[in-house]
Amino acid sequence: MSLIALSLLFGLGAVTGAHAQAPVYGQCGGIGWTGATTCASGSGCVVSNSYYSQCLPGAAVPTTTTAVPTPNPSTTVPSSTASAPGATPSSPAGTGKLSHVGINISGFDFGCNSDGSCTASAAWPPLLEYYGHDGLGQMTHFVNDDGFNTFRLPVGWQFLTRDAETGAINMTNFAEYNALVNACLGTGAFCIVDVHNYARFNGEIIGQGGPTNDVFAELWGNIATQFASNPKIIFGVMNEPHDVPDINMWAASVQAAVTAIRNAGATSQIILLPGNNWTSAETFVSNGSGPALLTVTNPDGSVTNLVFDVHKYLDSDNSGTNAECVTNNIESSWEPLAQWLRSNNRQAFNTETGGGNTASCVEFLCQQIAYQAQNSDVFLGYVGWAAGNFDPSSACISGYVLGETPTNTGSTWTDTLLVQSCVAPSSGSQSGSTGQ
């Protein structure tokens, strides 16, 4: 055999070898997949849905050397009997099922900026009676057709108080927001009441030059009073604090809100505790948020149903503004956070995540969801961003690429590609949701 032929054969063998095995958490099958269909030692190829299969540690290794490239979408992520990567064998394992899977229903947060300035008149209720999109129809579809069981309902502080820097609720405005909450509750889902102000009011940081902790506590006490008796309500203390100079002072502000919520009679519902840096899951521990928020307790000193609130997008700059995704965040964010949560006997909830309706986001978001399901002992679930008043017909024209609003034709609702492929529990991206 000639040297040229030998070189060609060697090159072909190298390419074949390179595609012979996918790494742990790598893709190993799905519609249109042409890469590796077997997995690295210690992992097996597990179907998420018809678009995506993934190499998961501890999964049964196939008896054949080739995985089915177009998998059966009814196959589910296995129950996690193996420890999470990097954890000791005695670490608790997830069930393979997330307790909360949902969608953000946006509209009452319209007019809010990242400096905490919101204009009450700019809010647009995502309900037909207020000339918005059919938020009730969307949520009913998401529950009945897709298997979702949680909705996050962002609202600006200024809307609740009609632009006044106070903790006193304007009941006329609150009645409109409460209509959305009641629509959510009517579906049987859990409903996250989320104040969407970035730890600020009109540019000034709560407890650090802006509204005092007492004012913040008054706001949350008044909100909690409205929902104290409903076990389906989850309280989201604050959306995406960022550039907060003193994390321990911020923990004191969160403590004030928690105490007010519990003292208002909401003694058993989940309260979400947000950290700094846009509640980044990747830096939750390293920026001091995790250690600081460990000090936040219920009035009786317990931490029951106090859950850490984290966000993570999958695009190149983690901004959630790009159509393409570049990472599943597992190695950089979810794996180290899972280990920290487990070691502190705590849980976190990913209340904002998502991407464009693109093949790259289907690939990486399916990976992220599968990992979280495998580690459901420490991760409650995820909430995709966003439906509500984001118009699916004009999303690309307006430059907003993360829309998850379904289209409605007559009595038929059609989901976006990302929702169909990954976000919806019915997609099989995780083994199912419980908790309704």
Tab-separated table of C-alpha atoms in Angstrom:
chain	number	residue	atom	x	y	z
A	1	MET	CA	0.000	0.000	0.000
A	2	SER	CA	1.352	3.405	-0.932
A	3	LEU	CA	2.248	6.051	1.596
A	4	ILE	CA	-0.571	8.169	0.220
A	5	ALA	CA	-3.028	5.336	0.706
A	6	LEU	CA	-1.707	4.712	4.204
A	7	SER	CA	-2.086	8.388	5.025
A	8	LEU	CA	-5.630	8.406	3.720
A	9	LEU	CA	-6.502	5.280	5.694
A	10	PHE	CA	-4.970	6.687	8.854
A	11	GLY	CA	-6.823	9.944	8.378
A	12	LEU	CA	-10.094	8.114	7.858
A	13	GLY	CA	-9.478	6.030	10.959
A	14	ALA	CA	-8.750	9.150	12.998
A	15	VAL	CA	-11.983	10.765	11.876
A	16	THR	CA	-13.951	7.590	12.556
A	17	GLY	CA	-12.377	7.320	15.995
A	18	ALA	CA	-13.134	10.957	16.757
A	19	HIS	CA	-16.832	10.359	16.083
A	20	ALA	CA	-17.001	6.934	17.722
A	21	GLN	CA	-17.908	8.202	21.171
A	22	ALA	CA	-19.654	11.284	22.472
A	23	PRO	CA	-18.512	12.765	25.795
A	24	VAL	CA	-20.599	12.683	28.948
A	25	TYR	CA	-23.517	15.120	28.474
A	26	GLY	CA	-22.802	15.239	24.744
A	27	GLN	CA	-25.377	14.569	22.022
A	28	CYS	CA	-25.632	10.989	20.760
A	29	GLY	CA	-28.763	10.930	18.604
A	30	GLY	CA	-31.841	12.677	17.298
A	31	ILE	CA	-33.455	13.721	14.050
A	32	GLY	CA	-30.754	14.875	11.646
A	33	TRP	CA	-27.892	13.992	14.011
A	34	THR	CA	-24.797	12.774	12.125
A	35	GLY	CA	-22.264	12.708	14.953
A	36	ALA	CA	-21.280	10.087	17.498
A	37	THR	CA	-23.975	7.621	18.547
A	38	THR	CA	-22.134	5.851	21.354
A	39	CYS	CA	-21.056	7.320	24.669
A	40	ALA	CA	-17.901	7.602	26.739
A	41	SER	CA	-17.293	4.927	29.342
A	42	GLY	CA	-19.608	5.132	32.328
A	43	SER	CA	-22.437	6.826	30.436
A	44	GLY	CA	-25.221	5.738	28.125
A	45	CYS	CA	-27.222	7.315	25.323
A	46	VAL	CA	-30.592	8.399	26.697
A	47	VAL	CA	-33.464	9.836	24.644
A	48	SER	CA	-34.718	13.298	25.574
A	49	ASN	CA	-37.047	13.661	22.598
A	50	SER	CA	-37.135	12.964	18.870
A	51	TYR	CA	-34.673	15.800	18.275
A	52	TYR	CA	-32.164	14.997	20.948
A	53	SER	CA	-30.481	12.141	22.836
A	54	GLN	CA	-27.734	12.705	25.392
A	55	CYS	CA	-24.929	10.772	27.078
A	56	LEU	CA	-25.790	10.645	30.767
A	57	PRO	CA	-23.569	9.208	33.514
A	58	GLY	CA	-24.840	6.027	35.118
A	59	ALA	CA	-27.306	5.303	32.313
A	60	ALA	CA	-27.454	1.770	30.995
A	61	VAL	CA	-24.863	1.265	28.273
A	62	PRO	CA	-26.466	-0.077	25.065
A	63	THR	CA	-25.718	-3.715	24.216
A	64	THR	CA	-25.011	-2.686	20.616
A	65	THR	CA	-22.334	-0.250	19.566
A	66	THR	CA	-24.677	2.041	17.644
A	67	ALA	CA	-27.451	4.128	19.152
A	68	VAL	CA	-30.636	4.676	17.189
A	69	PRO	CA	-30.166	8.022	15.408
A	70	THR	CA	-33.892	8.842	15.479
A	71	PRO	CA	-34.937	7.873	19.001
A	72	ASN	CA	-38.321	7.036	20.436
A	73	PRO	CA	-39.645	10.231	22.050
A	74	SER	CA	-41.519	8.215	24.674
A	75	THR	CA	-38.265	7.131	26.305
A	76	THR	CA	-37.456	9.194	29.369
A	77	VAL	CA	-34.430	10.287	31.332
A	78	PRO	CA	-33.578	7.489	33.792
A	79	SER	CA	-34.060	7.937	37.494
A	80	SER	CA	-30.745	9.101	38.836
A	81	THR	CA	-29.381	6.215	40.859
A	82	ALA	CA	-25.816	7.333	40.286
A	83	SER	CA	-24.262	10.256	42.057
A	84	ALA	CA	-23.948	13.587	40.294
A	85	PRO	CA	-20.571	14.149	38.618
A	86	GLY	CA	-17.995	15.063	41.212
A	87	ALA	CA	-20.181	14.104	44.138
A	88	THR	CA	-19.344	11.333	46.577
A	89	PRO	CA	-21.190	8.011	46.171
A	90	SER	CA	-23.195	8.778	49.315
A	91	SER	CA	-24.614	12.004	47.885
A	92	PRO	CA	-28.406	12.032	47.463
A	93	ALA	CA	-29.603	11.450	43.922
A	94	GLY	CA	-32.291	13.186	41.916
A	95	THR	CA	-35.432	11.404	40.830
A	96	GLY	CA	-35.195	12.329	37.157
A	97	LYS	CA	-38.348	14.422	37.583
A	98	LEU	CA	-38.506	18.165	38.214
A	99	SER	CA	-41.279	19.390	40.485
A	100	HIS	CA	-41.798	22.721	38.672
A	101	VAL	CA	-41.660	23.315	34.924
A	102	GLY	CA	-43.064	26.514	33.509
A	103	ILE	CA	-43.160	29.597	31.331
A	104	ASN	CA	-42.911	33.306	32.140
A	105	ILE	CA	-46.096	35.183	31.212
A	106	SER	CA	-44.815	38.666	30.510
A	107	GLY	CA	-46.656	41.977	30.202
A	108	PHE	CA	-46.957	43.593	33.616
A	109	ASP	CA	-43.167	44.022	33.516
A	110	PHE	CA	-43.285	45.981	30.253
A	111	GLY	CA	-41.836	49.438	30.813
A	112	CYS	CA	-39.330	48.205	33.416
A	113	ASN	CA	-35.626	48.814	32.855
A	114	SER	CA	-32.582	47.207	34.425
A	115	ASP	CA	-31.982	50.314	36.569
A	116	GLY	CA	-35.239	49.612	38.381
A	117	SER	CA	-37.174	52.368	36.651
A	118	CYS	CA	-40.641	51.287	35.584
A	119	THR	CA	-43.512	53.310	34.207
A	120	ALA	CA	-46.839	52.043	35.487
A	121	SER	CA	-48.696	53.170	32.372
A	122	ALA	CA	-46.344	51.121	30.159
A	123	ALA	CA	-47.412	47.814	31.700
A	124	TRP	CA	-49.571	45.752	29.339
A	125	PRO	CA	-51.712	43.111	31.032
A	126	PRO	CA	-51.488	39.855	29.027
A	127	LEU	CA	-55.256	39.296	29.152
A	128	LEU	CA	-57.901	39.817	26.491
A	129	GLU	CA	-60.043	41.987	28.746
A	130	TYR	CA	-57.182	44.490	28.906
A	131	TYR	CA	-56.514	44.307	25.140
A	132	GLY	CA	-53.472	42.110	25.619
A	133	HIS	CA	-52.732	38.664	24.241
A	134	ASP	CA	-54.718	35.722	25.544
A	135	GLY	CA	-52.628	34.876	28.591
A	136	LEU	CA	-55.372	32.688	30.006
A	137	GLY	CA	-55.613	30.747	26.753
A	138	GLN	CA	-51.832	30.370	26.645
A	139	MET	CA	-51.624	29.060	30.207
A	140	THR	CA	-54.562	26.699	29.692
A	141	HIS	CA	-52.849	25.293	26.597
A	142	PHE	CA	-49.497	25.033	28.347
A	143	VAL	CA	-51.056	23.037	31.192
A	144	ASN	CA	-53.465	20.836	29.254
A	145	ASP	CA	-51.435	20.169	26.105
A	146	ASP	CA	-47.811	20.498	27.229
A	147	GLY	CA	-47.828	19.416	30.875
A	148	PHE	CA	-46.505	22.648	32.409
A	149	ASN	CA	-47.392	23.252	36.048
A	150	THR	CA	-45.822	26.636	36.896
A	151	PHE	CA	-46.061	30.193	35.578
A	152	ARG	CA	-43.973	33.183	36.581
A	153	LEU	CA	-45.897	36.455	36.462
A	154	PRO	CA	-43.449	39.397	36.462
A	155	VAL	CA	-44.750	42.799	37.555
A	156	GLY	CA	-43.102	46.167	38.139
A	157	TRP	CA	-43.079	47.589	41.660
A	158	GLN	CA	-44.204	50.907	40.179
A	159	PHE	CA	-47.271	49.287	38.656
A	160	LEU	CA	-48.327	47.887	42.014
A	161	THR	CA	-47.968	51.293	43.705
A	162	ARG	CA	-48.846	53.505	40.709
A	163	ASP	CA	-45.316	54.954	40.490
A	164	ALA	CA	-45.049	55.840	44.187
A	165	GLU	CA	-41.955	54.807	46.152
A	166	THR	CA	-43.951	53.117	48.846
A	167	GLY	CA	-44.986	49.727	50.113
A	168	ALA	CA	-48.670	50.627	49.941
A	169	ILE	CA	-50.411	48.853	47.067
A	170	ASN	CA	-52.694	50.736	44.715
A	171	MET	CA	-55.706	48.439	44.710
A	172	THR	CA	-57.004	49.605	41.335
A	173	ASN	CA	-53.784	48.540	39.645
A	174	PHE	CA	-53.486	45.452	41.823
A	175	ALA	CA	-56.912	44.269	40.654
A	176	GLU	CA	-55.561	44.037	37.093
A	177	TYR	CA	-52.496	42.077	38.164
A	178	ASN	CA	-54.638	39.889	40.400
A	179	ALA	CA	-56.770	39.023	37.368
A	180	LEU	CA	-53.674	37.420	35.810
A	181	VAL	CA	-52.812	35.630	39.048
A	182	ASN	CA	-56.350	34.267	39.272
A	183	ALA	CA	-56.217	33.166	35.644
A	184	CYS	CA	-53.019	31.311	36.466
A	185	LEU	CA	-54.480	29.730	39.595
A	186	GLY	CA	-57.546	28.694	37.606
A	187	THR	CA	-55.393	26.371	35.508
A	188	GLY	CA	-54.291	24.511	38.640
A	189	ALA	CA	-50.701	25.662	38.193
A	190	PHE	CA	-48.277	27.187	40.669
A	191	CYS	CA	-48.002	30.952	40.185
A	192	ILE	CA	-44.830	32.926	40.927
A	193	VAL	CA	-45.502	36.525	41.976
A	194	ASP	CA	-42.307	38.222	40.775
A	195	VAL	CA	-41.398	41.856	41.523
A	196	HIS	CA	-39.341	42.724	38.454
A	197	ASN	CA	-37.144	45.616	39.608
A	198	TYR	CA	-33.505	44.470	39.712
A	199	ALA	CA	-33.129	45.301	43.454
A	200	ARG	CA	-33.903	48.944	42.705
A	201	PHE	CA	-36.564	51.611	42.523
A	202	ASN	CA	-35.847	54.270	39.890
A	203	GLY	CA	-32.123	53.640	39.929
A	204	GLU	CA	-31.580	53.454	43.682
A	205	ILE	CA	-30.726	50.138	45.373
A	206	ILE	CA	-33.039	48.791	48.051
A	207	GLY	CA	-31.499	49.172	51.499
A	208	GLN	CA	-28.410	50.831	50.036
A	209	GLY	CA	-29.482	54.371	49.212
A	210	GLY	CA	-32.887	53.568	47.732
A	211	PRO	CA	-36.089	52.406	49.404
A	212	THR	CA	-35.431	51.255	52.954
A	213	ASN	CA	-35.774	47.673	54.043
A	214	ASP	CA	-38.876	48.718	55.958
A	215	VAL	CA	-40.514	50.007	52.778
A	216	PHE	CA	-39.515	46.844	50.904
A	217	ALA	CA	-40.906	44.728	53.737
A	218	GLU	CA	-44.140	46.727	53.707
A	219	LEU	CA	-44.541	46.028	49.985
A	220	TRP	CA	-44.058	42.306	50.442
A	221	GLY	CA	-46.227	42.173	53.527
A	222	ASN	CA	-49.066	43.770	51.577
A	223	ILE	CA	-48.576	41.450	48.599
A	224	ALA	CA	-48.420	38.373	50.811
A	225	THR	CA	-51.593	39.378	52.643
A	226	GLN	CA	-53.479	39.037	49.354
A	227	PHE	CA	-52.263	35.482	48.771
A	228	ALA	CA	-51.483	34.161	52.243
A	229	SER	CA	-53.996	31.331	52.180
A	230	ASN	CA	-53.144	29.963	48.729
A	231	PRO	CA	-50.564	27.128	48.642
A	232	LYS	CA	-50.113	27.502	44.870
A	233	ILE	CA	-48.502	30.935	45.203
A	234	ILE	CA	-44.708	31.223	45.112
A	235	PHE	CA	-43.152	34.527	46.140
A	236	GLY	CA	-40.296	35.804	43.950
A	237	VAL	CA	-38.648	38.437	46.134
A	238	MET	CA	-36.868	40.286	43.314
A	239	ASN	CA	-35.913	39.787	39.688
A	240	GLU	CA	-32.194	39.896	38.871
A	241	PRO	CA	-30.361	42.065	41.389
A	242	HIS	CA	-27.129	43.280	39.813
A	243	ASP	CA	-24.177	45.477	40.731
A	244	VAL	CA	-25.283	45.485	44.357
A	245	PRO	CA	-22.231	46.780	46.250
A	246	ASP	CA	-22.787	45.019	49.585
A	247	ILE	CA	-24.121	41.463	49.312
A	248	ASN	CA	-24.571	41.127	53.062
A	249	MET	CA	-26.725	44.248	53.152
A	250	TRP	CA	-28.732	42.780	50.271
A	251	ALA	CA	-29.209	39.586	52.300
A	252	ALA	CA	-30.626	41.782	55.071
A	253	SER	CA	-33.103	43.282	52.578
A	254	VAL	CA	-34.137	39.789	51.486
A	255	GLN	CA	-34.519	38.819	55.136
A	256	ALA	CA	-36.846	41.776	55.683
A	257	ALA	CA	-39.034	40.615	52.804
A	258	VAL	CA	-39.086	36.996	53.991
A	259	THR	CA	-40.039	38.023	57.517
A	260	ALA	CA	-42.826	40.258	56.212
A	261	ILE	CA	-44.211	37.514	53.974
A	262	ARG	CA	-44.282	34.976	56.783
A	263	ASN	CA	-45.720	37.451	59.284
A	264	ALA	CA	-48.511	38.242	56.806
A	265	GLY	CA	-49.725	34.667	57.204
A	266	ALA	CA	-48.025	33.081	54.196
A	267	THR	CA	-46.245	30.598	56.416
A	268	SER	CA	-45.744	27.627	54.135
A	269	GLN	CA	-45.323	28.795	50.530
A	270	ILE	CA	-42.011	28.781	48.681
A	271	ILE	CA	-40.074	32.053	48.782
A	272	LEU	CA	-37.359	32.589	46.152
A	273	LEU	CA	-34.146	34.249	47.347
A	274	PRO	CA	-32.215	36.065	44.578
A	275	GLY	CA	-28.484	36.733	44.479
A	276	ASN	CA	-26.317	39.356	42.797
A	277	ASN	CA	-24.987	39.495	39.212
A	278	TRP	CA	-28.401	39.097	37.552
A	279	THR	CA	-29.000	36.048	39.789
A	280	SER	CA	-26.408	34.177	37.762
A	281	ALA	CA	-26.248	30.469	38.561
A	282	GLU	CA	-22.596	30.461	37.492
A	283	THR	CA	-21.444	33.059	40.027
A	284	PHE	CA	-24.029	32.466	42.755
A	285	VAL	CA	-21.424	31.039	45.111
A	286	SER	CA	-18.280	32.838	43.928
A	287	ASN	CA	-19.772	36.355	44.154
A	288	GLY	CA	-20.828	35.755	47.749
A	289	SER	CA	-24.567	35.540	47.134
A	290	GLY	CA	-24.894	31.937	48.248
A	291	PRO	CA	-23.011	32.313	51.530
A	292	ALA	CA	-24.828	35.577	52.330
A	293	LEU	CA	-28.286	34.193	51.578
A	294	LEU	CA	-27.611	31.111	53.700
A	295	THR	CA	-28.168	33.439	56.655
A	296	VAL	CA	-31.765	34.242	55.616
A	297	THR	CA	-34.280	32.295	57.686
A	298	ASN	CA	-37.953	32.063	58.488
A	299	PRO	CA	-39.039	33.827	61.696
A	300	ASP	CA	-38.774	30.505	63.563
A	301	GLY	CA	-35.148	30.109	62.478
A	302	SER	CA	-35.838	27.366	59.930
A	303	VAL	CA	-35.113	27.525	56.199
A	304	THR	CA	-38.119	25.462	55.107
A	305	ASN	CA	-39.307	26.468	51.611
A	306	LEU	CA	-36.633	29.142	51.254
A	307	VAL	CA	-35.255	28.364	47.802
A	308	PHE	CA	-32.443	30.131	45.952
A	309	ASP	CA	-33.504	31.919	42.766
A	310	VAL	CA	-31.046	31.590	39.866
A	311	HIS	CA	-31.074	32.377	36.138
A	312	LYS	CA	-28.942	31.125	33.269
A	313	TYR	CA	-29.137	31.751	29.551
A	314	LEU	CA	-27.167	29.822	26.970
A	315	ASP	CA	-25.939	32.419	24.471
A	316	SER	CA	-22.384	33.668	24.033
A	317	ASP	CA	-22.594	36.528	26.535
A	318	ASN	CA	-25.222	35.055	28.895
A	319	SER	CA	-27.522	37.977	28.121
A	320	GLY	CA	-30.485	36.098	26.719
A	321	THR	CA	-30.514	38.408	23.704
A	322	ASN	CA	-29.019	36.170	21.011
A	323	ALA	CA	-30.812	33.591	18.901
A	324	GLU	CA	-27.981	31.057	18.973
A	325	CYS	CA	-26.881	29.054	22.007
A	326	VAL	CA	-23.266	28.034	22.638
A	327	THR	CA	-23.272	26.130	25.940
A	328	ASN	CA	-25.334	23.840	28.145
A	329	ASN	CA	-23.893	25.540	31.270
A	330	ILE	CA	-23.381	22.166	32.972
A	331	GLU	CA	-19.652	22.243	33.610
A	332	SER	CA	-19.457	25.980	34.314
A	333	SER	CA	-22.615	26.428	36.360
A	334	TRP	CA	-24.980	23.585	37.137
A	335	GLU	CA	-22.515	20.938	38.256
A	336	PRO	CA	-20.625	23.128	40.758
A	337	LEU	CA	-23.881	24.693	41.980
A	338	ALA	CA	-25.445	21.255	42.458
A	339	GLN	CA	-22.509	20.170	44.602
A	340	TRP	CA	-22.674	23.352	46.708
A	341	LEU	CA	-26.430	23.046	47.200
A	342	ARG	CA	-26.113	19.402	48.165
A	343	SER	CA	-23.361	20.117	50.657
A	344	ASN	CA	-25.539	22.808	52.272
A	345	ASN	CA	-28.770	20.796	52.073
A	346	ARG	CA	-30.497	23.502	50.014
A	347	GLN	CA	-32.314	23.846	46.685
A	348	ALA	CA	-32.422	26.297	43.771
A	349	PHE	CA	-34.982	27.151	41.093
A	350	ASN	CA	-33.983	28.312	37.601
A	351	THR	CA	-36.777	30.825	37.013
A	352	GLU	CA	-35.406	32.279	33.756
A	353	THR	CA	-33.762	30.396	30.954
A	354	GLY	CA	-34.237	30.025	27.232
A	355	GLY	CA	-32.899	30.735	23.802
A	356	GLY	CA	-33.845	31.266	20.202
A	357	ASN	CA	-35.898	28.859	18.158
A	358	THR	CA	-32.757	27.422	16.626
A	359	ALA	CA	-31.093	24.014	16.374
A	360	SER	CA	-28.245	25.118	18.668
A	361	CYS	CA	-30.659	26.104	21.433
A	362	VAL	CA	-32.600	22.863	21.061
A	363	GLU	CA	-29.325	20.983	21.497
A	364	PHE	CA	-27.937	22.860	24.485
A	365	LEU	CA	-31.172	23.569	26.352
A	366	CYS	CA	-32.169	19.899	26.132
A	367	GLN	CA	-28.807	19.067	27.731
A	368	GLN	CA	-29.308	21.614	30.499
A	369	ILE	CA	-32.812	20.364	31.289
A	370	ALA	CA	-31.739	16.731	31.322
A	371	TYR	CA	-28.971	17.541	33.786
A	372	GLN	CA	-31.294	19.457	36.082
A	373	ALA	CA	-33.794	16.599	36.033
A	374	GLN	CA	-31.047	14.163	36.937
A	375	ASN	CA	-30.212	16.425	39.891
A	376	SER	CA	-33.764	17.195	40.961
A	377	ASP	CA	-32.849	16.695	44.603
A	378	VAL	CA	-31.283	20.167	44.464
A	379	PHE	CA	-33.016	21.767	41.449
A	380	LEU	CA	-36.780	22.366	41.655
A	381	GLY	CA	-37.134	23.100	37.968
A	382	TYR	CA	-36.983	25.803	35.299
A	383	VAL	CA	-39.201	28.511	33.827
A	384	GLY	CA	-38.713	29.478	30.188
A	385	TRP	CA	-38.589	33.089	29.015
A	386	ALA	CA	-41.118	34.130	27.758
A	387	ALA	CA	-44.709	34.098	26.545
A	388	GLY	CA	-47.546	36.480	27.412
A	389	ASN	CA	-47.535	39.682	25.410
A	390	PHE	CA	-44.539	38.869	23.238
A	391	ASP	CA	-46.117	38.632	19.800
A	392	PRO	CA	-44.931	35.510	17.961
A	393	SER	CA	-45.729	37.032	14.569
A	394	SER	CA	-43.490	40.058	15.114
A	395	ALA	CA	-40.724	38.689	17.347
A	396	CYS	CA	-38.123	38.536	14.610
A	397	ILE	CA	-39.113	41.927	13.206
A	398	SER	CA	-38.741	43.568	16.595
A	399	GLY	CA	-35.422	41.863	17.273
A	400	TYR	CA	-36.726	39.888	20.250
A	401	VAL	CA	-35.663	36.315	19.650
A	402	LEU	CA	-36.543	34.508	22.879
A	403	GLY	CA	-40.312	34.481	22.408
A	404	GLU	CA	-42.134	31.354	23.607
A	405	THR	CA	-45.633	32.617	22.853
A	406	PRO	CA	-47.691	29.947	21.072
A	407	THR	CA	-49.722	30.857	18.001
A	408	ASN	CA	-53.455	30.312	18.054
A	409	THR	CA	-55.572	29.349	15.075
A	410	GLY	CA	-59.151	28.723	15.998
A	411	SER	CA	-58.988	26.200	18.827
A	412	THR	CA	-55.471	25.025	17.956
A	413	TRP	CA	-52.371	26.269	19.741
A	414	THR	CA	-48.968	25.730	18.124
A	415	ASP	CA	-45.795	25.998	20.195
A	416	THR	CA	-42.453	27.407	19.144
A	417	LEU	CA	-39.681	25.019	18.146
A	418	LEU	CA	-37.850	25.406	21.462
A	419	VAL	CA	-40.970	24.785	23.526
A	420	GLN	CA	-41.902	21.737	21.436
A	421	SER	CA	-38.396	20.305	21.561
A	422	CYS	CA	-37.144	21.066	25.073
A	423	VAL	CA	-39.101	23.401	27.312
A	424	ALA	CA	-42.413	21.533	27.433
A	425	PRO	CA	-42.540	18.514	29.770
A	426	SER	CA	-44.372	16.646	26.988
A	427	SER	CA	-41.241	16.960	24.830
A	428	GLY	CA	-39.508	14.347	26.988
A	429	SER	CA	-36.522	16.583	27.735
A	430	GLN	CA	-36.920	15.451	31.330
A	431	SER	CA	-38.879	12.546	32.635
A	432	GLY	CA	-41.930	14.517	33.690
A	433	SER	CA	-43.198	17.066	36.189
A	434	THR	CA	-45.118	16.458	39.392
A	435	GLY	CA	-46.500	18.720	42.069
A	436	GLN	CA	-49.858	19.905	40.754
